[in-house]
C-alpha cells in the first residue's frame, strides 16, 4: 500500500518583491498614525470646529473613492510597477501641500491628493501580495499591515515629541514624503510579471471545463450566496475602517477631556492603540493559516469592545492608554483579515475586489470621523464614543454571517458538480 503524502504546509516567503510591496504599508502607516492624531491640533491651529476638522477624513474618503475604480485600470494599462511608482510620487506631493497649508481649504486639498496616491499604492500593493502568495495571502496581507502599523507606532510619538518641543505637528507628518519617495524607488525594481491582472483560481467545486465560460452562466443560487457573502465581507471592512479611523482621529480629544492630559501626552497616547494593532498582526497572520480567518475576525470585534469600555470609563491617562492598546488588539486584526477573506473569495479579479473594498472603505473614512466629530461638537467626545461598540457589533455580525453564505455557495456548487458527474 502506498502511503499518501501529507500536503505541504502553507508558508509565507518574504522575497524582495514582497518586501518592496511592504514598504508602501510603512508609508501609509506612518501617514495615518502621525496625521490622524494631529487633526485636533490642526483644527485648533486653524480655528475651526471639530466637525470641520473631521472634514479631513472626508477628504481622505474623496481621494479613496476617486481612485477606487481607477486603480485596476491603471494596473491594466501601465502595470503594477509603474502604478506604484506614480502613487509614491503623488503621496509626497500631497504631504507637501498639506503641511504648507495655512487655511482649511489648502489642508483639505493636500489630504485629498495624498489620499488618492495612498489608496492607489495600498490597493495595488495589497492585490499584488494576494496574487503572489495565494493560500498564504492572509498571512502576507496581515503581516504587511503589521509592518505598516509597527512603523506607524512611532508616528504619534513623533508628533507628541514635536509638539512638546514647540515645533508643532508638521515635521512628523512631513517625514511621510521621504518615505513615499523611498518606496517609489524600491518599486522601480519590481519584476514586470507582477504587473498583470489576477488569473482567477479554479473553483474546486466546478468542473474545469465549466470554469472558462462562467461569466456567461446565469446567476443561480450559488452565485447569489456568493454575492451575499461578498457584501457581508464588505460590511466587515467598512466596520473595521470606520472603527480605526474614528478612534485615531478623536481618541486624543477624548483623553484630553477625560484625563486632563496635555496635548502632547494625549497625542502620544494614541501610540497605545497602534502598539496593540501591531502586536496582534504579527500573531494573527500565522494563526490565520491554522484557524479559520473569519472566526478570528469575529473575535477581534469583540476584543475591540472590551478596549473601548476601558477607554470610555478611564479618568487617568495610563488606564486610557491600556484601553487604547486593547482596542488596538481588536482593530489590528480586523482590516487585514477582512480584506484577505474578500480577496481570496474574488473568483473573477483580485484587483476589482480590492477596488470595491477601497470604495467601501473610502466611504467609511469619509463618514466615520466626520460623524464622530459632529457628535462630539453636540454632545461631547465622551457621549459621541458610544458609536464605537455599535459599529463593532455590526462588524462581528458580518464576520459570522458572511462565511456562512460562502459555505452555502460552495455546497451548492459541489452538489451541482456531483449531479453532473
mmCIF file of C-alpha atoms in Angstrom:
data_model
loop_
_atom_site.group_PDB
_atom_site.id
_atom_site.type_symbol
_atom_site.label_atom_id
_atom_site.label_comp_id
_atom_site.label_asym_id
_atom_site.label_seq_id
_atom_site.Cartn_x
_atom_site.Cartn_y
_atom_site.Cartn_z
ATOM 1 C CA UNK A 1 0.000 0.000 0.000
ATOM 2 C CA UNK A 2 1.380 3.329 -0.990
ATOM 3 C CA UNK A 3 1.405 5.942 1.746
ATOM 4 C CA UNK A 4 -0.452 9.126 0.944
ATOM 5 C CA UNK A 5 1.855 12.111 1.056
ATOM 6 C CA UNK A 6 0.822 14.810 3.507
ATOM 7 C CA UNK A 7 0.071 18.195 1.940
ATOM 8 C CA UNK A 8 2.931 20.640 2.175
ATOM 9 C CA UNK A 9 2.459 23.219 4.934
ATOM 10 C CA UNK A 10 1.493 26.700 3.816
ATOM 11 C CA UNK A 11 4.480 29.025 4.168
ATOM 12 C CA UNK A 12 4.971 32.731 3.666
ATOM 13 C CA UNK A 13 8.012 33.532 1.508
ATOM 14 C CA UNK A 14 9.372 37.033 2.147
ATOM 15 C CA UNK A 15 11.253 37.674 -1.078
ATOM 16 C CA UNK A 16 12.457 41.034 -2.431
ATOM 17 C CA UNK A 17 9.232 41.901 -4.297
ATOM 18 C CA UNK A 18 7.230 41.121 -1.163
ATOM 19 C CA UNK A 19 9.382 43.423 0.954
ATOM 20 C CA UNK A 20 9.122 46.150 -1.692
ATOM 21 C CA UNK A 21 5.341 45.923 -1.504
ATOM 22 C CA UNK A 22 5.550 46.021 2.298
ATOM 23 C CA UNK A 23 7.263 49.418 2.056
ATOM 24 C CA UNK A 24 4.035 51.063 0.911
ATOM 25 C CA UNK A 25 2.350 49.900 4.097
ATOM 26 C CA UNK A 26 5.161 51.608 6.006
ATOM 27 C CA UNK A 27 4.367 54.869 4.200
ATOM 28 C CA UNK A 28 0.646 54.556 4.812
ATOM 29 C CA UNK A 29 1.068 53.522 8.441
ATOM 30 C CA UNK A 30 3.332 56.467 9.225
ATOM 31 C CA UNK A 31 0.955 58.877 7.492
ATOM 32 C CA UNK A 32 -2.216 57.624 9.170
ATOM 33 C CA UNK A 33 -0.823 57.431 12.678
ATOM 34 C CA UNK A 34 1.092 60.686 12.573
ATOM 35 C CA UNK A 35 -1.580 62.799 10.876
ATOM 36 C CA UNK A 36 -4.785 61.360 12.391
ATOM 37 C CA UNK A 37 -3.923 62.316 15.998
ATOM 38 C CA UNK A 38 -2.750 65.703 14.662
ATOM 39 C CA UNK A 39 -6.224 66.601 13.389
ATOM 40 C CA UNK A 40 -7.458 68.105 16.698
ATOM 41 C CA UNK A 41 -4.240 70.147 16.876
ATOM 42 C CA UNK A 42 -4.692 71.280 13.270
ATOM 43 C CA UNK A 43 -8.322 72.225 13.958
ATOM 44 C CA UNK A 44 -7.258 74.331 16.958
ATOM 45 C CA UNK A 45 -4.477 75.917 14.920
ATOM 46 C CA UNK A 46 -6.829 76.860 12.074
ATOM 47 C CA UNK A 47 -9.570 77.970 14.462
ATOM 48 C CA UNK A 48 -12.198 75.584 13.064
ATOM 49 C CA UNK A 49 -14.742 73.305 14.763
ATOM 50 C CA UNK A 50 -14.283 69.599 15.417
ATOM 51 C CA UNK A 51 -16.754 68.810 12.636
ATOM 52 C CA UNK A 52 -14.720 70.943 10.216
ATOM 53 C CA UNK A 53 -11.567 69.197 11.396
ATOM 54 C CA UNK A 54 -13.332 65.911 10.665
ATOM 55 C CA UNK A 55 -13.615 67.037 7.049
ATOM 56 C CA UNK A 56 -10.014 65.886 6.662
ATOM 57 C CA UNK A 57 -11.441 62.374 6.990
ATOM 58 C CA UNK A 58 -13.938 63.280 4.289
ATOM 59 C CA UNK A 59 -11.066 64.444 2.080
ATOM 60 C CA UNK A 60 -9.362 61.094 2.695
ATOM 61 C CA UNK A 61 -12.553 59.402 1.594
ATOM 62 C CA UNK A 62 -12.916 61.560 -1.507
ATOM 63 C CA UNK A 63 -9.395 60.637 -2.611
ATOM 64 C CA UNK A 64 -10.092 56.947 -1.990
ATOM 65 C CA UNK A 65 -13.413 56.992 -3.837
ATOM 66 C CA UNK A 66 -11.854 58.814 -6.791
ATOM 67 C CA UNK A 67 -9.249 56.116 -7.359
ATOM 68 C CA UNK A 68 -11.223 53.041 -6.254
ATOM 69 C CA UNK A 69 -12.373 52.131 -9.752
ATOM 70 C CA UNK A 70 -9.326 53.712 -11.358
ATOM 71 C CA UNK A 71 -6.657 51.501 -9.784
ATOM 72 C CA UNK A 72 -7.463 48.275 -11.705
ATOM 73 C CA UNK A 73 -7.423 50.270 -14.936
ATOM 74 C CA UNK A 74 -4.063 51.817 -14.088
ATOM 75 C CA UNK A 75 -2.632 48.380 -13.322
ATOM 76 C CA UNK A 76 -4.004 47.020 -16.598
ATOM 77 C CA UNK A 77 -2.809 50.000 -18.647
ATOM 78 C CA UNK A 78 0.579 50.773 -17.109
ATOM 79 C CA UNK A 79 1.408 47.713 -14.994
ATOM 80 C CA UNK A 80 1.611 47.314 -11.244
ATOM 81 C CA UNK A 81 5.195 48.576 -11.085
ATOM 82 C CA UNK A 82 4.560 51.909 -12.832
ATOM 83 C CA UNK A 83 1.321 52.385 -10.901
ATOM 84 C CA UNK A 84 3.129 52.019 -7.595
ATOM 85 C CA UNK A 85 5.914 54.407 -8.606
ATOM 86 C CA UNK A 86 3.435 57.093 -9.636
ATOM 87 C CA UNK A 87 1.440 56.598 -6.434
ATOM 88 C CA UNK A 88 4.534 57.164 -4.301
ATOM 89 C CA UNK A 89 5.263 60.457 -6.035
ATOM 90 C CA UNK A 90 1.636 61.585 -5.625
ATOM 91 C CA UNK A 91 1.749 60.859 -1.881
ATOM 92 C CA UNK A 92 4.834 63.030 -1.492
ATOM 93 C CA UNK A 93 3.201 65.917 -3.380
ATOM 94 C CA UNK A 94 0.055 65.696 -1.254
ATOM 95 C CA UNK A 95 2.001 65.709 2.017
ATOM 96 C CA UNK A 96 3.928 68.817 0.998
ATOM 97 C CA UNK A 97 0.690 70.624 0.110
ATOM 98 C CA UNK A 98 -0.825 69.590 3.444
ATOM 99 C CA UNK A 99 1.986 70.763 5.715
ATOM 100 C CA UNK A 100 2.315 74.035 3.797
ATOM 101 C CA UNK A 101 -1.392 74.800 4.156
ATOM 102 C CA UNK A 102 -2.299 77.980 6.087
ATOM 103 C CA UNK A 103 -6.085 77.565 5.706
ATOM 104 C CA UNK A 104 -8.614 74.718 5.817
ATOM 105 C CA UNK A 105 -9.211 74.596 2.044
ATOM 106 C CA UNK A 106 -5.463 74.194 1.481
ATOM 107 C CA UNK A 107 -5.005 71.371 4.012
ATOM 108 C CA UNK A 108 -8.085 69.569 2.697
ATOM 109 C CA UNK A 109 -6.630 69.718 -0.819
ATOM 110 C CA UNK A 110 -3.359 68.229 0.395
ATOM 111 C CA UNK A 111 -5.180 65.391 2.160
ATOM 112 C CA UNK A 112 -7.221 64.705 -0.980
ATOM 113 C CA UNK A 113 -4.076 64.412 -3.113
ATOM 114 C CA UNK A 114 -2.160 62.197 -0.712
ATOM 115 C CA UNK A 115 -5.234 60.021 -0.120
ATOM 116 C CA UNK A 116 -5.565 59.434 -3.859
ATOM 117 C CA UNK A 117 -1.924 58.411 -4.135
ATOM 118 C CA UNK A 118 -2.005 56.384 -0.940
ATOM 119 C CA UNK A 119 -5.069 54.393 -1.873
ATOM 120 C CA UNK A 120 -3.679 53.565 -5.303
ATOM 121 C CA UNK A 121 -0.462 52.421 -3.618
ATOM 122 C CA UNK A 122 -2.092 50.277 -0.937
ATOM 123 C CA UNK A 123 -4.682 48.818 -3.325
ATOM 124 C CA UNK A 124 -2.082 47.848 -5.926
ATOM 125 C CA UNK A 125 0.327 46.527 -3.290
ATOM 126 C CA UNK A 126 -2.328 44.565 -1.405
ATOM 127 C CA UNK A 127 -3.674 42.907 -4.531
ATOM 128 C CA UNK A 128 -0.085 42.191 -5.580
ATOM 129 C CA UNK A 129 0.568 40.403 -2.298
ATOM 130 C CA UNK A 130 -2.605 38.360 -2.653
ATOM 131 C CA UNK A 131 -1.665 37.316 -6.180
ATOM 132 C CA UNK A 132 1.912 36.478 -5.253
ATOM 133 C CA UNK A 133 1.193 34.428 -2.124
ATOM 134 C CA UNK A 134 -2.016 32.569 -2.938
ATOM 135 C CA UNK A 135 -3.102 30.429 0.021
ATOM 136 C CA UNK A 136 -0.675 32.294 2.288
ATOM 137 C CA UNK A 137 -2.193 35.652 1.322
ATOM 138 C CA UNK A 138 -3.935 36.119 4.690
ATOM 139 C CA UNK A 139 -0.544 35.904 6.397
ATOM 140 C CA UNK A 140 1.141 38.189 3.833
ATOM 141 C CA UNK A 141 -1.560 40.860 3.930
ATOM 142 C CA UNK A 142 -1.775 40.758 7.723
ATOM 143 C CA UNK A 143 1.987 40.937 8.127
ATOM 144 C CA UNK A 144 2.217 43.824 5.643
ATOM 145 C CA UNK A 145 -0.325 45.753 7.679
ATOM 146 C CA UNK A 146 1.596 44.808 10.825
ATOM 147 C CA UNK A 147 4.808 46.224 9.387
ATOM 148 C CA UNK A 148 2.956 49.418 8.483
ATOM 149 C CA UNK A 149 1.391 49.894 11.890
ATOM 150 C CA UNK A 150 4.674 48.919 13.551
ATOM 151 C CA UNK A 151 6.469 51.796 11.889
ATOM 152 C CA UNK A 152 3.350 53.901 12.344
ATOM 153 C CA UNK A 153 3.701 53.319 16.082
ATOM 154 C CA UNK A 154 6.458 55.891 16.013
ATOM 155 C CA UNK A 155 4.170 58.437 14.331
ATOM 156 C CA UNK A 156 2.131 59.545 17.373
ATOM 157 C CA UNK A 157 5.302 59.559 19.459
ATOM 158 C CA UNK A 158 6.999 61.773 16.875
ATOM 159 C CA UNK A 159 4.031 64.130 16.847
ATOM 160 C CA UNK A 160 3.985 64.287 20.630
ATOM 161 C CA UNK A 161 7.724 64.965 20.743
ATOM 162 C CA UNK A 162 7.493 67.675 18.085
ATOM 163 C CA UNK A 163 4.586 69.351 19.871
ATOM 164 C CA UNK A 164 6.415 69.206 23.214
ATOM 165 C CA UNK A 165 9.464 70.764 21.553
ATOM 166 C CA UNK A 166 7.353 73.612 20.217
ATOM 167 C CA UNK A 167 7.673 72.612 16.547
ATOM 168 C CA UNK A 168 4.051 71.615 16.054
ATOM 169 C CA UNK A 169 2.792 68.514 14.248
ATOM 170 C CA UNK A 170 4.112 69.320 10.766
ATOM 171 C CA UNK A 171 7.690 67.920 10.929
ATOM 172 C CA UNK A 172 6.432 64.460 11.912
ATOM 173 C CA UNK A 173 3.895 64.340 9.091
ATOM 174 C CA UNK A 174 6.381 65.716 6.554
ATOM 175 C CA UNK A 175 8.543 62.604 7.035
ATOM 176 C CA UNK A 176 5.900 60.736 5.029
ATOM 177 C CA UNK A 177 7.100 62.421 1.831
ATOM 178 C CA UNK A 178 10.611 60.990 2.214
ATOM 179 C CA UNK A 179 9.226 57.517 2.934
ATOM 180 C CA UNK A 180 6.982 57.710 -0.151
ATOM 181 C CA UNK A 181 9.859 58.588 -2.468
ATOM 182 C CA UNK A 182 11.890 55.736 -0.994
ATOM 183 C CA UNK A 183 9.068 53.276 -1.695
ATOM 184 C CA UNK A 184 8.778 54.550 -5.264
ATOM 185 C CA UNK A 185 12.468 53.844 -5.794
ATOM 186 C CA UNK A 186 12.031 50.299 -4.455
ATOM 187 C CA UNK A 187 9.022 49.761 -6.736
ATOM 188 C CA UNK A 188 11.202 50.521 -9.764
ATOM 189 C CA UNK A 189 12.891 47.150 -9.135
ATOM 190 C CA UNK A 190 9.697 45.091 -9.024
ATOM 191 C CA UNK A 191 9.523 42.322 -11.655
ATOM 192 C CA UNK A 192 7.361 43.014 -14.694
ATOM 193 C CA UNK A 193 5.369 39.798 -14.162
ATOM 194 C CA UNK A 194 3.698 41.380 -11.121
ATOM 195 C CA UNK A 195 2.032 43.923 -13.373
ATOM 196 C CA UNK A 196 -0.752 41.772 -14.724
ATOM 197 C CA UNK A 197 -4.293 41.330 -13.564
ATOM 198 C CA UNK A 198 -5.290 38.364 -11.457
ATOM 199 C CA UNK A 199 -5.692 34.968 -13.040
ATOM 200 C CA UNK A 200 -8.791 33.532 -11.345
ATOM 201 C CA UNK A 201 -8.090 30.446 -9.296
ATOM 202 C CA UNK A 202 -10.248 27.487 -10.341
ATOM 203 C CA UNK A 203 -13.132 26.761 -8.019
ATOM 204 C CA UNK A 204 -12.662 23.193 -6.727
ATOM 205 C CA UNK A 205 -16.448 22.742 -6.797
ATOM 206 C CA UNK A 206 -16.631 23.386 -10.547
ATOM 207 C CA UNK A 207 -15.665 21.202 -13.439
ATOM 208 C CA UNK A 208 -12.587 22.692 -15.169
ATOM 209 C CA UNK A 209 -14.421 22.689 -18.472
ATOM 210 C CA UNK A 210 -17.142 24.748 -16.837
ATOM 211 C CA UNK A 211 -14.825 27.366 -15.400
ATOM 212 C CA UNK A 212 -13.907 29.213 -18.593
ATOM 213 C CA UNK A 213 -17.382 30.261 -19.730
ATOM 214 C CA UNK A 214 -18.554 31.000 -16.183
ATOM 215 C CA UNK A 215 -19.226 34.678 -16.968
ATOM 216 C CA UNK A 216 -21.981 33.551 -19.373
ATOM 217 C CA UNK A 217 -23.727 31.348 -16.820
ATOM 218 C CA UNK A 218 -26.938 32.824 -15.416
ATOM 219 C CA UNK A 219 -26.892 33.862 -11.787
ATOM 220 C CA UNK A 220 -28.054 30.808 -9.825
ATOM 221 C CA UNK A 221 -28.449 30.024 -6.139
ATOM 222 C CA UNK A 222 -24.706 29.517 -5.632
ATOM 223 C CA UNK A 223 -23.894 32.825 -7.308
ATOM 224 C CA UNK A 224 -26.471 34.593 -5.170
ATOM 225 C CA UNK A 225 -24.980 33.149 -1.995
ATOM 226 C CA UNK A 226 -21.516 34.249 -3.147
ATOM 227 C CA UNK A 227 -22.819 37.772 -3.729
ATOM 228 C CA UNK A 228 -24.352 37.798 -0.232
ATOM 229 C CA UNK A 229 -21.060 36.633 1.289
ATOM 230 C CA UNK A 230 -19.128 39.341 -0.564
ATOM 231 C CA UNK A 231 -21.489 42.032 0.710
ATOM 232 C CA UNK A 232 -21.041 40.871 4.284
ATOM 233 C CA UNK A 233 -17.257 40.838 3.872
ATOM 234 C CA UNK A 234 -17.505 44.437 2.654
ATOM 235 C CA UNK A 235 -19.582 45.313 5.739
ATOM 236 C CA UNK A 236 -16.802 43.903 7.919
ATOM 237 C CA UNK A 237 -14.240 46.009 6.029
ATOM 238 C CA UNK A 238 -16.338 49.155 6.437
ATOM 239 C CA UNK A 239 -16.771 48.500 10.164
ATOM 240 C CA UNK A 240 -13.041 47.872 10.615
ATOM 241 C CA UNK A 241 -12.002 51.036 8.789
ATOM 242 C CA UNK A 242 -14.667 53.153 10.496
ATOM 243 C CA UNK A 243 -13.568 51.997 13.945
ATOM 244 C CA UNK A 244 -9.881 52.558 13.321
ATOM 245 C CA UNK A 245 -10.205 55.986 11.729
ATOM 246 C CA UNK A 246 -12.818 57.380 14.108
ATOM 247 C CA UNK A 247 -10.722 56.302 17.077
ATOM 248 C CA UNK A 248 -7.398 57.586 15.772
ATOM 249 C CA UNK A 249 -8.953 60.907 14.772
ATOM 250 C CA UNK A 250 -10.718 61.661 18.059
ATOM 251 C CA UNK A 251 -9.335 59.492 20.881
ATOM 252 C CA UNK A 252 -6.812 62.264 21.565
ATOM 253 C CA UNK A 253 -9.686 64.662 22.265
ATOM 254 C CA UNK A 254 -11.422 62.108 24.499
ATOM 255 C CA UNK A 255 -8.285 61.526 26.550
ATOM 256 C CA UNK A 256 -7.706 65.247 26.989
ATOM 257 C CA UNK A 257 -11.259 65.764 28.234
ATOM 258 C CA UNK A 258 -11.479 62.723 30.471
ATOM 259 C CA UNK A 259 -7.996 62.652 31.995
ATOM 260 C CA UNK A 260 -6.801 66.255 31.711
ATOM 261 C CA UNK A 261 -3.675 65.188 29.833
ATOM 262 C CA UNK A 262 -1.760 67.806 27.857
ATOM 263 C CA UNK A 263 -1.946 67.902 24.068
ATOM 264 C CA UNK A 264 1.474 66.300 23.557
ATOM 265 C CA UNK A 265 0.851 63.475 26.036
ATOM 266 C CA UNK A 266 -2.654 62.759 24.752
ATOM 267 C CA UNK A 267 -1.448 62.647 21.150
ATOM 268 C CA UNK A 268 1.403 60.311 22.006
ATOM 269 C CA UNK A 269 -1.060 58.103 23.916
ATOM 270 C CA UNK A 270 -2.507 57.111 20.534
ATOM 271 C CA UNK A 271 0.654 55.041 20.231
ATOM 272 C CA UNK A 272 -1.009 52.609 22.627
ATOM 273 C CA UNK A 273 -3.664 51.905 20.018
ATOM 274 C CA UNK A 274 -1.076 51.381 17.291
ATOM 275 C CA UNK A 275 1.042 49.198 19.584
ATOM 276 C CA UNK A 276 -1.881 46.847 20.113
ATOM 277 C CA UNK A 277 -2.633 46.800 16.389
ATOM 278 C CA UNK A 278 0.965 45.998 15.528
ATOM 279 C CA UNK A 279 1.412 43.245 18.104
ATOM 280 C CA UNK A 280 -1.698 41.322 17.091
ATOM 281 C CA UNK A 281 -0.927 41.468 13.375
ATOM 282 C CA UNK A 282 2.302 39.530 13.808
ATOM 283 C CA UNK A 283 0.371 36.940 15.832
ATOM 284 C CA UNK A 284 -2.840 36.640 13.847
ATOM 285 C CA UNK A 285 -1.074 36.362 10.472
ATOM 286 C CA UNK A 286 0.498 32.947 11.147
ATOM 287 C CA UNK A 287 -2.551 31.975 13.233
ATOM 288 C CA UNK A 288 -4.831 32.524 10.237
ATOM 289 C CA UNK A 289 -3.046 29.652 8.459
ATOM 290 C CA UNK A 290 -4.321 27.285 11.189
ATOM 291 C CA UNK A 291 -7.643 28.787 12.329
ATOM 292 C CA UNK A 292 -10.410 29.961 10.024
ATOM 293 C CA UNK A 293 -9.762 33.681 9.451
ATOM 294 C CA UNK A 294 -13.471 34.535 9.818
ATOM 295 C CA UNK A 295 -13.504 33.198 13.395
ATOM 296 C CA UNK A 296 -10.508 35.315 14.268
ATOM 297 C CA UNK A 297 -12.222 38.296 12.650
ATOM 298 C CA UNK A 298 -15.402 37.906 14.725
ATOM 299 C CA UNK A 299 -13.361 37.606 17.919
ATOM 300 C CA UNK A 300 -11.384 40.739 17.052
ATOM 301 C CA UNK A 301 -14.536 42.888 17.005
ATOM 302 C CA UNK A 302 -15.453 41.650 20.480
ATOM 303 C CA UNK A 303 -11.960 42.428 21.790
ATOM 304 C CA UNK A 304 -12.335 45.953 20.391
ATOM 305 C CA UNK A 305 -15.463 46.451 22.512
ATOM 306 C CA UNK A 306 -13.557 45.472 25.650
ATOM 307 C CA UNK A 307 -10.846 48.017 24.843
ATOM 308 C CA UNK A 308 -13.462 50.695 24.148
ATOM 309 C CA UNK A 309 -15.113 50.062 27.526
ATOM 310 C CA UNK A 310 -11.817 50.602 29.362
ATOM 311 C CA UNK A 311 -11.025 53.744 27.356
ATOM 312 C CA UNK A 312 -14.531 55.159 27.738
ATOM 313 C CA UNK A 313 -14.573 54.796 31.516
ATOM 314 C CA UNK A 314 -10.951 55.897 32.090
ATOM 315 C CA UNK A 315 -10.229 59.026 34.106
ATOM 316 C CA UNK A 316 -6.453 58.575 34.217
ATOM 317 C CA UNK A 317 -4.073 58.618 31.276
ATOM 318 C CA UNK A 318 -2.418 55.205 31.975
ATOM 319 C CA UNK A 319 -5.825 53.494 32.090
ATOM 320 C CA UNK A 320 -6.880 55.216 28.860
ATOM 321 C CA UNK A 321 -3.626 54.063 27.286
ATOM 322 C CA UNK A 322 -4.358 50.478 28.345
ATOM 323 C CA UNK A 323 -7.840 50.723 26.848
ATOM 324 C CA UNK A 324 -6.445 52.002 23.567
ATOM 325 C CA UNK A 325 -3.904 49.169 23.481
ATOM 326 C CA UNK A 326 -6.612 46.531 24.000
ATOM 327 C CA UNK A 327 -8.845 48.182 21.411
ATOM 328 C CA UNK A 328 -5.834 48.131 19.093
ATOM 329 C CA UNK A 329 -5.515 44.368 19.540
ATOM 330 C CA UNK A 330 -9.020 44.094 18.139
ATOM 331 C CA UNK A 331 -8.609 46.747 15.439
ATOM 332 C CA UNK A 332 -5.293 45.370 14.239
ATOM 333 C CA UNK A 333 -6.751 42.039 13.179
ATOM 334 C CA UNK A 334 -9.929 43.407 11.612
ATOM 335 C CA UNK A 335 -8.882 45.072 8.378
ATOM 336 C CA UNK A 336 -6.172 42.639 7.188
ATOM 337 C CA UNK A 337 -8.345 39.608 7.946
ATOM 338 C CA UNK A 338 -11.464 41.035 6.319
ATOM 339 C CA UNK A 339 -9.642 42.208 3.191
ATOM 340 C CA UNK A 340 -7.732 38.929 2.811
ATOM 341 C CA UNK A 341 -11.009 36.979 3.105
ATOM 342 C CA UNK A 342 -12.552 39.180 0.430
ATOM 343 C CA UNK A 343 -9.562 38.948 -1.921
ATOM 344 C CA UNK A 344 -9.362 35.175 -1.514
ATOM 345 C CA UNK A 345 -13.031 34.908 -2.404
ATOM 346 C CA UNK A 346 -12.552 37.028 -5.558
ATOM 347 C CA UNK A 347 -13.138 34.397 -8.236
ATOM 348 C CA UNK A 348 -13.009 36.873 -11.125
ATOM 349 C CA UNK A 349 -10.482 39.600 -10.341
ATOM 350 C CA UNK A 350 -8.429 40.368 -7.282
ATOM 351 C CA UNK A 351 -7.842 43.964 -8.363
ATOM 352 C CA UNK A 352 -11.564 44.532 -8.915
ATOM 353 C CA UNK A 353 -12.394 43.130 -5.478
ATOM 354 C CA UNK A 354 -9.750 45.406 -3.991
ATOM 355 C CA UNK A 355 -11.344 48.337 -5.835
ATOM 356 C CA UNK A 356 -14.728 47.550 -4.278
ATOM 357 C CA UNK A 357 -13.112 47.388 -0.850
ATOM 358 C CA UNK A 358 -11.348 50.705 -1.430
ATOM 359 C CA UNK A 359 -14.623 52.315 -2.458
ATOM 360 C CA UNK A 360 -16.458 50.996 0.600
ATOM 361 C CA UNK A 361 -13.552 51.854 2.868
ATOM 362 C CA UNK A 362 -13.329 55.342 1.425
ATOM 363 C CA UNK A 363 -16.952 55.919 2.348
ATOM 364 C CA UNK A 364 -16.215 54.745 5.895
ATOM 365 C CA UNK A 365 -13.223 57.079 6.208
ATOM 366 C CA UNK A 366 -15.331 59.973 4.983
ATOM 367 C CA UNK A 367 -18.342 59.372 7.212
ATOM 368 C CA UNK A 368 -16.997 57.972 10.487
ATOM 369 C CA UNK A 369 -14.594 60.738 11.620
ATOM 370 C CA UNK A 370 -16.984 63.466 10.494
ATOM 371 C CA UNK A 371 -19.980 61.917 12.280
ATOM 372 C CA UNK A 372 -17.980 61.343 15.454
ATOM 373 C CA UNK A 373 -16.629 64.906 15.295
ATOM 374 C CA UNK A 374 -20.131 66.326 14.764
ATOM 375 C CA UNK A 375 -21.491 64.277 17.674
ATOM 376 C CA UNK A 376 -18.600 65.467 19.830
ATOM 377 C CA UNK A 377 -19.471 69.072 18.976
ATOM 378 C CA UNK A 378 -23.098 68.488 20.003
ATOM 379 C CA UNK A 379 -22.827 66.077 22.934
ATOM 380 C CA UNK A 380 -19.137 65.926 23.881
ATOM 381 C CA UNK A 381 -16.490 63.384 22.936
ATOM 382 C CA UNK A 382 -17.441 61.017 25.761
ATOM 383 C CA UNK A 383 -21.036 60.562 24.598
ATOM 384 C CA UNK A 384 -20.006 60.514 20.926
ATOM 385 C CA UNK A 385 -17.773 57.482 21.536
ATOM 386 C CA UNK A 386 -20.874 55.358 22.235
ATOM 387 C CA UNK A 387 -20.968 54.879 18.467
ATOM 388 C CA UNK A 388 -17.869 52.643 18.641
ATOM 389 C CA UNK A 389 -19.410 49.495 20.215
ATOM 390 C CA UNK A 390 -22.419 49.713 17.887
ATOM 391 C CA UNK A 391 -20.167 49.617 14.816
ATOM 392 C CA UNK A 392 -18.081 46.807 16.351
ATOM 393 C CA UNK A 393 -21.172 44.645 16.903
ATOM 394 C CA UNK A 394 -22.181 45.179 13.275
ATOM 395 C CA UNK A 395 -18.727 44.058 12.177
ATOM 396 C CA UNK A 396 -18.903 40.954 14.379
ATOM 397 C CA UNK A 397 -22.267 40.041 12.864
ATOM 398 C CA UNK A 398 -20.840 40.401 9.353
ATOM 399 C CA UNK A 399 -17.898 38.155 10.256
ATOM 400 C CA UNK A 400 -20.317 35.443 11.386
ATOM 401 C CA UNK A 401 -22.915 35.674 8.604
ATOM 402 C CA UNK A 402 -20.588 36.175 5.621
ATOM 403 C CA UNK A 403 -18.687 32.876 5.845
ATOM 404 C CA UNK A 404 -21.986 31.024 6.272
ATOM 405 C CA UNK A 405 -23.158 32.360 2.916
ATOM 406 C CA UNK A 406 -19.802 31.448 1.375
ATOM 407 C CA UNK A 407 -20.071 27.866 2.687
ATOM 408 C CA UNK A 408 -23.605 27.547 1.310
ATOM 409 C CA UNK A 409 -22.382 28.735 -2.081
ATOM 410 C CA UNK A 410 -19.596 26.149 -2.042
ATOM 411 C CA UNK A 411 -22.024 23.394 -1.035
ATOM 412 C CA UNK A 412 -24.390 24.332 -3.857
ATOM 413 C CA UNK A 413 -21.566 24.217 -6.413
ATOM 414 C CA UNK A 414 -20.435 20.839 -5.091
ATOM 415 C CA UNK A 415 -23.978 19.499 -5.377
ATOM 416 C CA UNK A 416 -24.226 20.782 -8.951
ATOM 417 C CA UNK A 417 -20.915 19.139 -9.854
ATOM 418 C CA UNK A 418 -21.938 15.799 -8.339
ATOM 419 C CA UNK A 419 -25.251 15.940 -10.170
ATOM 420 C CA UNK A 420 -23.424 16.418 -13.491
ATOM 421 C CA UNK A 421 -20.799 13.728 -12.907
#
